[in-house]
Amino acid sequence: MSVRFFKGLLWAIILLAGLYFFTTDNFKAIPDKLATTVSQWTASVAPETTSDSAASDSGSSSMSSASDSAASSATTEATPLEANVQGKTLASTYYYHFDDDVPTAARQVFAQAIAIYNQTGIVKLVAGTGTAEQNQITFSIYHKTMTAAEQGTIELGHGGPKIIQRIGWGAYTANHATASLNATYTAAFQESVAVHELGHALGLDHSTSQDSVMYPVDQGKTALTAADIAGLNSIYNN
Ligand SMILES: [Zn+2]
């Protein structure tokens, strides 16, 4: 066999291979193939269960007097983020709804809190139920009576993000959050408490700054600080 024959054969193979790739719709098949192998994992980090407490006695503990000087120093650091939202990319739109048993007084303070976060322009909270792939917030109440051992503090509420993440084909990351008030105590139905719990739902963690709405003990604060806004921006405008 001659060299010429080999050359011809080689060209024929190259031509056939080229034709094969051009004529078969190989690339369209790729997503389907992937779809069969991706696994859906749901990272459900439980909402914060640590209690938010407020001093129920009028002598409001040593905390407020001790940290007066610390509060006056301007903090430029952003309010910390809940661990499970760190490094996540979340859409800024949330669909929210109230559980049926949420009384009017609680709905009102939640509505005020919603308005405060909407005013930032960073997030957009819309009434309604979203799809699994969309961010959602459920507003609720619960009943927890403090024991004698817990005297001096009452738990006002809890809230937090729950991150749902699907990887691979059709990937998405969504936050199905909750914000809840302890209906056993009327002190829980306060705008400042609703702002705090909604802050958790949106991904903010506790702040050491007494000016922050995310300070763990209720200070009656309803206005977001620059640090609170910076925290939100780091989640939704990253
Ligand atoms: Zn809290």
mmCIF file of C-alpha atoms and ligand atoms in Angstrom:
data_model
loop_
_atom_site.group_PDB
_atom_site.id
_atom_site.type_symbol
_atom_site.label_atom_id
_atom_site.label_comp_id
_atom_site.label_asym_id
_atom_site.label_seq_id
_atom_site.Cartn_x
_atom_site.Cartn_y
_atom_site.Cartn_z
ATOM 1 C CA MET A 1 0.000 0.000 0.000
ATOM 2 C CA SER A 2 1.290 3.360 -0.924
ATOM 3 C CA VAL A 3 1.753 6.471 1.151
ATOM 4 C CA ARG A 4 -0.723 8.129 -1.161
ATOM 5 C CA PHE A 5 -3.410 5.630 -0.182
ATOM 6 C CA PHE A 6 -2.820 6.342 3.505
ATOM 7 C CA LYS A 7 -3.053 10.040 2.906
ATOM 8 C CA GLY A 8 -6.359 9.547 1.121
ATOM 9 C CA LEU A 9 -7.668 7.374 3.920
ATOM 10 C CA LEU A 10 -6.633 9.942 6.489
ATOM 11 C CA TRP A 11 -8.463 12.697 4.658
ATOM 12 C CA ALA A 12 -11.536 10.518 4.333
ATOM 13 C CA ILE A 13 -11.543 9.872 8.069
ATOM 14 C CA ILE A 14 -11.126 13.558 8.859
ATOM 15 C CA LEU A 15 -13.925 14.427 6.436
ATOM 16 C CA LEU A 16 -16.274 11.802 7.866
ATOM 17 C CA ALA A 17 -15.531 12.845 11.429
ATOM 18 C CA GLY A 18 -16.205 16.459 10.518
ATOM 19 C CA LEU A 19 -19.466 15.528 8.824
ATOM 20 C CA TYR A 20 -20.520 13.507 11.862
ATOM 21 C CA PHE A 21 -20.031 16.426 14.217
ATOM 22 C CA PHE A 22 -21.752 18.856 11.909
ATOM 23 C CA THR A 23 -24.750 16.730 11.170
ATOM 24 C CA THR A 24 -25.526 15.259 14.542
ATOM 25 C CA ASP A 25 -27.219 17.477 17.057
ATOM 26 C CA ASN A 26 -24.839 16.456 19.740
ATOM 27 C CA PHE A 27 -25.010 19.599 21.765
ATOM 28 C CA LYS A 28 -28.729 19.615 22.299
ATOM 29 C CA ALA A 29 -28.490 16.234 23.977
ATOM 30 C CA ILE A 30 -26.151 17.504 26.658
ATOM 31 C CA PRO A 31 -28.702 19.144 28.995
ATOM 32 C CA ASP A 32 -30.886 16.039 29.095
ATOM 33 C CA LYS A 33 -27.925 13.878 29.892
ATOM 34 C CA LEU A 34 -26.951 16.219 32.686
ATOM 35 C CA ALA A 35 -30.476 16.355 33.970
ATOM 36 C CA THR A 36 -30.448 12.682 34.744
ATOM 37 C CA THR A 37 -27.335 12.953 36.829
ATOM 38 C CA VAL A 38 -27.870 16.121 38.840
ATOM 39 C CA SER A 39 -29.008 15.677 42.330
ATOM 40 C CA GLN A 40 -31.236 18.094 44.102
ATOM 41 C CA TRP A 41 -30.020 18.919 47.522
ATOM 42 C CA THR A 42 -31.880 21.116 49.866
ATOM 43 C CA ALA A 43 -29.829 22.841 52.442
ATOM 44 C CA SER A 44 -32.355 23.604 55.074
ATOM 45 C CA VAL A 45 -30.763 25.443 57.883
ATOM 46 C CA ALA A 46 -33.273 25.818 60.631
ATOM 47 C CA PRO A 47 -34.421 29.332 61.445
ATOM 48 C CA GLU A 48 -32.721 30.877 64.386
ATOM 49 C CA THR A 49 -33.999 29.319 67.544
ATOM 50 C CA THR A 50 -32.046 31.418 69.979
ATOM 51 C CA SER A 51 -34.489 33.604 71.726
ATOM 52 C CA ASP A 52 -34.690 37.314 71.401
ATOM 53 C CA SER A 53 -35.324 38.635 74.795
ATOM 54 C CA ALA A 54 -36.108 41.945 76.315
ATOM 55 C CA ALA A 55 -35.639 42.975 79.869
ATOM 56 C CA SER A 56 -39.120 42.953 81.312
ATOM 57 C CA ASP A 57 -38.159 44.760 84.467
ATOM 58 C CA SER A 58 -38.045 48.513 84.529
ATOM 59 C CA GLY A 59 -34.496 48.404 85.860
ATOM 60 C CA SER A 60 -33.286 47.408 82.470
ATOM 61 C CA SER A 61 -30.085 45.627 83.485
ATOM 62 C CA SER A 62 -26.456 46.606 83.359
ATOM 63 C CA MET A 63 -26.252 46.224 79.578
ATOM 64 C CA SER A 64 -27.682 49.598 78.675
ATOM 65 C CA SER A 65 -25.652 51.642 81.105
ATOM 66 C CA ALA A 66 -22.396 49.828 80.472
ATOM 67 C CA SER A 67 -22.383 50.219 76.724
ATOM 68 C CA ASP A 68 -23.498 53.838 76.393
ATOM 69 C CA SER A 69 -20.002 54.964 75.479
ATOM 70 C CA ALA A 70 -19.561 52.149 72.978
ATOM 71 C CA ALA A 71 -22.773 53.108 71.208
ATOM 72 C CA SER A 72 -21.596 56.653 70.603
ATOM 73 C CA SER A 73 -18.601 55.583 68.551
ATOM 74 C CA ALA A 74 -19.673 55.425 64.936
ATOM 75 C CA THR A 75 -19.599 51.920 63.544
ATOM 76 C CA THR A 76 -18.793 51.607 59.876
ATOM 77 C CA GLU A 77 -18.910 47.822 59.811
ATOM 78 C CA ALA A 78 -21.934 46.226 58.216
ATOM 79 C CA THR A 79 -24.400 44.372 60.415
ATOM 80 C CA PRO A 80 -23.340 40.693 60.365
ATOM 81 C CA LEU A 81 -25.125 38.141 58.191
ATOM 82 C CA GLU A 82 -26.758 34.882 59.182
ATOM 83 C CA ALA A 83 -24.307 32.063 58.400
ATOM 84 C CA ASN A 84 -26.545 30.351 55.847
ATOM 85 C CA VAL A 85 -26.905 33.406 53.599
ATOM 86 C CA GLN A 86 -23.192 34.153 53.464
ATOM 87 C CA GLY A 87 -21.834 33.732 49.954
ATOM 88 C CA LYS A 88 -25.319 33.131 48.520
ATOM 89 C CA THR A 89 -26.824 35.082 45.664
ATOM 90 C CA LEU A 90 -30.432 35.879 46.466
ATOM 91 C CA ALA A 91 -33.039 37.684 44.399
ATOM 92 C CA SER A 92 -34.299 40.889 45.971
ATOM 93 C CA THR A 93 -38.006 40.120 45.586
ATOM 94 C CA TYR A 94 -39.893 38.318 48.356
ATOM 95 C CA TYR A 95 -43.475 37.064 48.406
ATOM 96 C CA TYR A 96 -44.964 37.190 51.876
ATOM 97 C CA HIS A 97 -48.091 35.917 53.570
ATOM 98 C CA PHE A 98 -49.548 35.732 57.059
ATOM 99 C CA ASP A 99 -50.575 32.554 58.795
ATOM 100 C CA ASP A 100 -54.338 32.499 59.411
ATOM 101 C CA ASP A 101 -54.071 32.898 63.167
ATOM 102 C CA VAL A 102 -51.990 36.094 63.102
ATOM 103 C CA PRO A 103 -54.036 38.766 64.906
ATOM 104 C CA THR A 104 -54.543 42.267 63.518
ATOM 105 C CA ALA A 105 -52.145 43.860 66.006
ATOM 106 C CA ALA A 106 -49.333 41.608 64.795
ATOM 107 C CA ARG A 107 -50.214 42.131 61.127
ATOM 108 C CA GLN A 108 -50.008 45.871 61.646
ATOM 109 C CA VAL A 109 -46.496 45.818 63.080
ATOM 110 C CA PHE A 110 -45.334 43.384 60.400
ATOM 111 C CA ALA A 111 -46.811 45.704 57.758
ATOM 112 C CA GLN A 112 -44.867 48.624 59.237
ATOM 113 C CA ALA A 113 -41.686 46.544 59.169
ATOM 114 C CA ILE A 114 -42.320 45.548 55.548
ATOM 115 C CA ALA A 115 -42.654 49.239 54.614
ATOM 116 C CA ILE A 116 -39.344 50.044 56.312
ATOM 117 C CA TYR A 117 -37.437 47.404 54.315
ATOM 118 C CA ASN A 118 -39.206 48.318 51.070
ATOM 119 C CA GLN A 119 -38.184 51.945 51.556
ATOM 120 C CA THR A 120 -34.523 50.934 51.281
ATOM 121 C CA GLY A 121 -35.026 49.940 47.652
ATOM 122 C CA ILE A 122 -32.700 47.004 48.318
ATOM 123 C CA VAL A 123 -35.425 44.388 48.749
ATOM 124 C CA LYS A 124 -38.974 44.303 47.452
ATOM 125 C CA LEU A 125 -41.559 42.556 49.599
ATOM 126 C CA VAL A 126 -44.778 41.770 47.758
ATOM 127 C CA ALA A 127 -47.936 40.189 49.195
ATOM 128 C CA GLY A 128 -48.580 36.730 47.808
ATOM 129 C CA THR A 129 -47.178 33.233 47.648
ATOM 130 C CA GLY A 130 -44.162 32.665 45.478
ATOM 131 C CA THR A 131 -43.049 29.530 43.694
ATOM 132 C CA ALA A 132 -40.480 27.128 45.139
ATOM 133 C CA GLU A 133 -37.779 28.979 43.236
ATOM 134 C CA GLN A 134 -38.772 32.387 44.619
ATOM 135 C CA ASN A 135 -38.021 33.984 47.951
ATOM 136 C CA GLN A 136 -40.860 33.733 50.453
ATOM 137 C CA ILE A 137 -41.565 34.956 53.960
ATOM 138 C CA THR A 138 -44.170 33.491 56.283
ATOM 139 C CA PHE A 139 -45.314 35.757 59.119
ATOM 140 C CA SER A 140 -46.593 33.905 62.155
ATOM 141 C CA ILE A 141 -47.153 33.941 65.899
ATOM 142 C CA TYR A 142 -46.387 31.400 68.590
ATOM 143 C CA HIS A 143 -46.989 31.077 72.292
ATOM 144 C CA LYS A 144 -44.193 30.645 74.759
ATOM 145 C CA THR A 145 -44.612 31.379 78.451
ATOM 146 C CA MET A 146 -41.456 32.189 80.348
ATOM 147 C CA THR A 147 -40.624 30.017 83.288
ATOM 148 C CA ALA A 148 -39.673 31.290 86.719
ATOM 149 C CA ALA A 149 -36.053 30.482 85.928
ATOM 150 C CA GLU A 150 -36.210 32.878 83.004
ATOM 151 C CA GLN A 151 -37.574 35.726 85.086
ATOM 152 C CA GLY A 152 -36.445 39.148 84.013
ATOM 153 C CA THR A 153 -36.463 38.369 80.325
ATOM 154 C CA ILE A 154 -39.204 37.562 77.905
ATOM 155 C CA GLU A 155 -38.784 36.125 74.471
ATOM 156 C CA LEU A 156 -40.417 38.440 71.953
ATOM 157 C CA GLY A 157 -39.966 36.566 68.716
ATOM 158 C CA HIS A 158 -37.770 34.618 66.368
ATOM 159 C CA GLY A 159 -37.020 34.637 62.708
ATOM 160 C CA GLY A 160 -34.505 33.515 60.151
ATOM 161 C CA PRO A 161 -33.670 32.576 56.610
ATOM 162 C CA LYS A 162 -34.007 29.053 55.267
ATOM 163 C CA ILE A 163 -31.940 28.576 52.160
ATOM 164 C CA ILE A 164 -33.254 26.241 49.473
ATOM 165 C CA GLN A 165 -30.622 25.470 46.872
ATOM 166 C CA ARG A 166 -30.787 23.355 43.781
ATOM 167 C CA ILE A 167 -27.563 22.785 41.911
ATOM 168 C CA GLY A 168 -26.883 21.602 38.380
ATOM 169 C CA TRP A 169 -29.462 21.927 35.645
ATOM 170 C CA GLY A 170 -32.174 24.440 36.529
ATOM 171 C CA ALA A 171 -30.129 25.651 39.459
ATOM 172 C CA TYR A 172 -31.583 28.191 41.818
ATOM 173 C CA THR A 173 -31.123 29.527 45.322
ATOM 174 C CA ALA A 174 -34.102 30.800 47.291
ATOM 175 C CA ASN A 175 -34.818 31.896 50.819
ATOM 176 C CA HIS A 176 -37.986 30.536 52.419
ATOM 177 C CA ALA A 177 -37.895 32.598 55.583
ATOM 178 C CA THR A 178 -39.994 33.002 58.699
ATOM 179 C CA ALA A 179 -40.622 35.848 61.110
ATOM 180 C CA SER A 180 -42.641 35.122 64.210
ATOM 181 C CA LEU A 181 -43.841 36.971 67.308
ATOM 182 C CA ASN A 182 -44.472 35.514 70.762
ATOM 183 C CA ALA A 183 -48.183 36.247 71.155
ATOM 184 C CA THR A 184 -48.158 35.351 74.835
ATOM 185 C CA TYR A 185 -46.785 38.830 75.526
ATOM 186 C CA THR A 186 -48.307 42.001 74.104
ATOM 187 C CA ALA A 187 -44.825 43.578 74.242
ATOM 188 C CA ALA A 188 -44.001 41.389 71.264
ATOM 189 C CA PHE A 189 -46.458 43.269 69.057
ATOM 190 C CA GLN A 190 -44.132 46.183 68.528
ATOM 191 C CA GLU A 191 -42.785 47.629 65.333
ATOM 192 C CA SER A 192 -39.213 47.320 66.620
ATOM 193 C CA VAL A 193 -39.660 43.579 67.239
ATOM 194 C CA ALA A 194 -41.194 43.045 63.806
ATOM 195 C CA VAL A 195 -38.335 44.990 62.172
ATOM 196 C CA HIS A 196 -35.820 42.839 64.071
ATOM 197 C CA GLU A 197 -37.416 39.495 63.171
ATOM 198 C CA LEU A 198 -37.914 40.505 59.545
ATOM 199 C CA GLY A 199 -34.239 41.519 59.537
ATOM 200 C CA HIS A 200 -33.371 37.945 60.530
ATOM 201 C CA ALA A 201 -35.685 36.567 57.840
ATOM 202 C CA LEU A 202 -33.882 38.657 55.223
ATOM 203 C CA GLY A 203 -30.500 37.369 56.414
ATOM 204 C CA LEU A 204 -29.234 39.810 59.036
ATOM 205 C CA ASP A 205 -27.679 38.464 62.222
ATOM 206 C CA HIS A 206 -27.320 40.181 65.590
ATOM 207 C CA SER A 207 -25.332 43.385 65.859
ATOM 208 C CA THR A 208 -23.291 44.569 68.798
ATOM 209 C CA SER A 209 -24.363 48.142 68.047
ATOM 210 C CA GLN A 210 -27.223 49.361 70.232
ATOM 211 C CA ASP A 211 -28.342 51.617 67.397
ATOM 212 C CA SER A 212 -28.914 48.676 65.083
ATOM 213 C CA VAL A 213 -32.368 47.132 64.732
ATOM 214 C CA MET A 214 -30.462 43.843 65.025
ATOM 215 C CA TYR A 215 -29.248 44.444 68.568
ATOM 216 C CA PRO A 216 -30.372 41.306 70.449
ATOM 217 C CA VAL A 217 -32.212 43.153 73.185
ATOM 218 C CA ASP A 218 -35.156 45.302 72.128
ATOM 219 C CA GLN A 219 -34.260 48.993 72.181
ATOM 220 C CA GLY A 220 -37.422 50.170 70.464
ATOM 221 C CA LYS A 221 -35.369 50.990 67.352
ATOM 222 C CA THR A 222 -37.212 50.896 64.044
ATOM 223 C CA ALA A 223 -34.904 52.901 61.774
ATOM 224 C CA LEU A 224 -32.255 50.945 59.903
ATOM 225 C CA THR A 225 -28.739 52.213 60.473
ATOM 226 C CA ALA A 226 -26.139 52.647 57.735
ATOM 227 C CA ALA A 227 -24.615 49.395 59.004
ATOM 228 C CA ASP A 228 -27.955 47.557 58.690
ATOM 229 C CA ILE A 229 -28.324 48.875 55.131
ATOM 230 C CA ALA A 230 -24.734 47.833 54.337
ATOM 231 C CA GLY A 231 -25.556 44.325 55.593
ATOM 232 C CA LEU A 232 -28.584 44.111 53.314
ATOM 233 C CA ASN A 233 -26.586 45.436 50.380
ATOM 234 C CA SER A 234 -23.967 42.739 50.878
ATOM 235 C CA ILE A 235 -26.685 40.096 50.427
ATOM 236 C CA TYR A 236 -28.798 41.628 47.648
ATOM 237 C CA ASN A 237 -26.409 43.867 45.742
ATOM 238 C CA ASN A 238 -23.339 41.658 45.621
HETATM 239 ZN ZN ZN B 1 -32.655 38.289 67.116
#
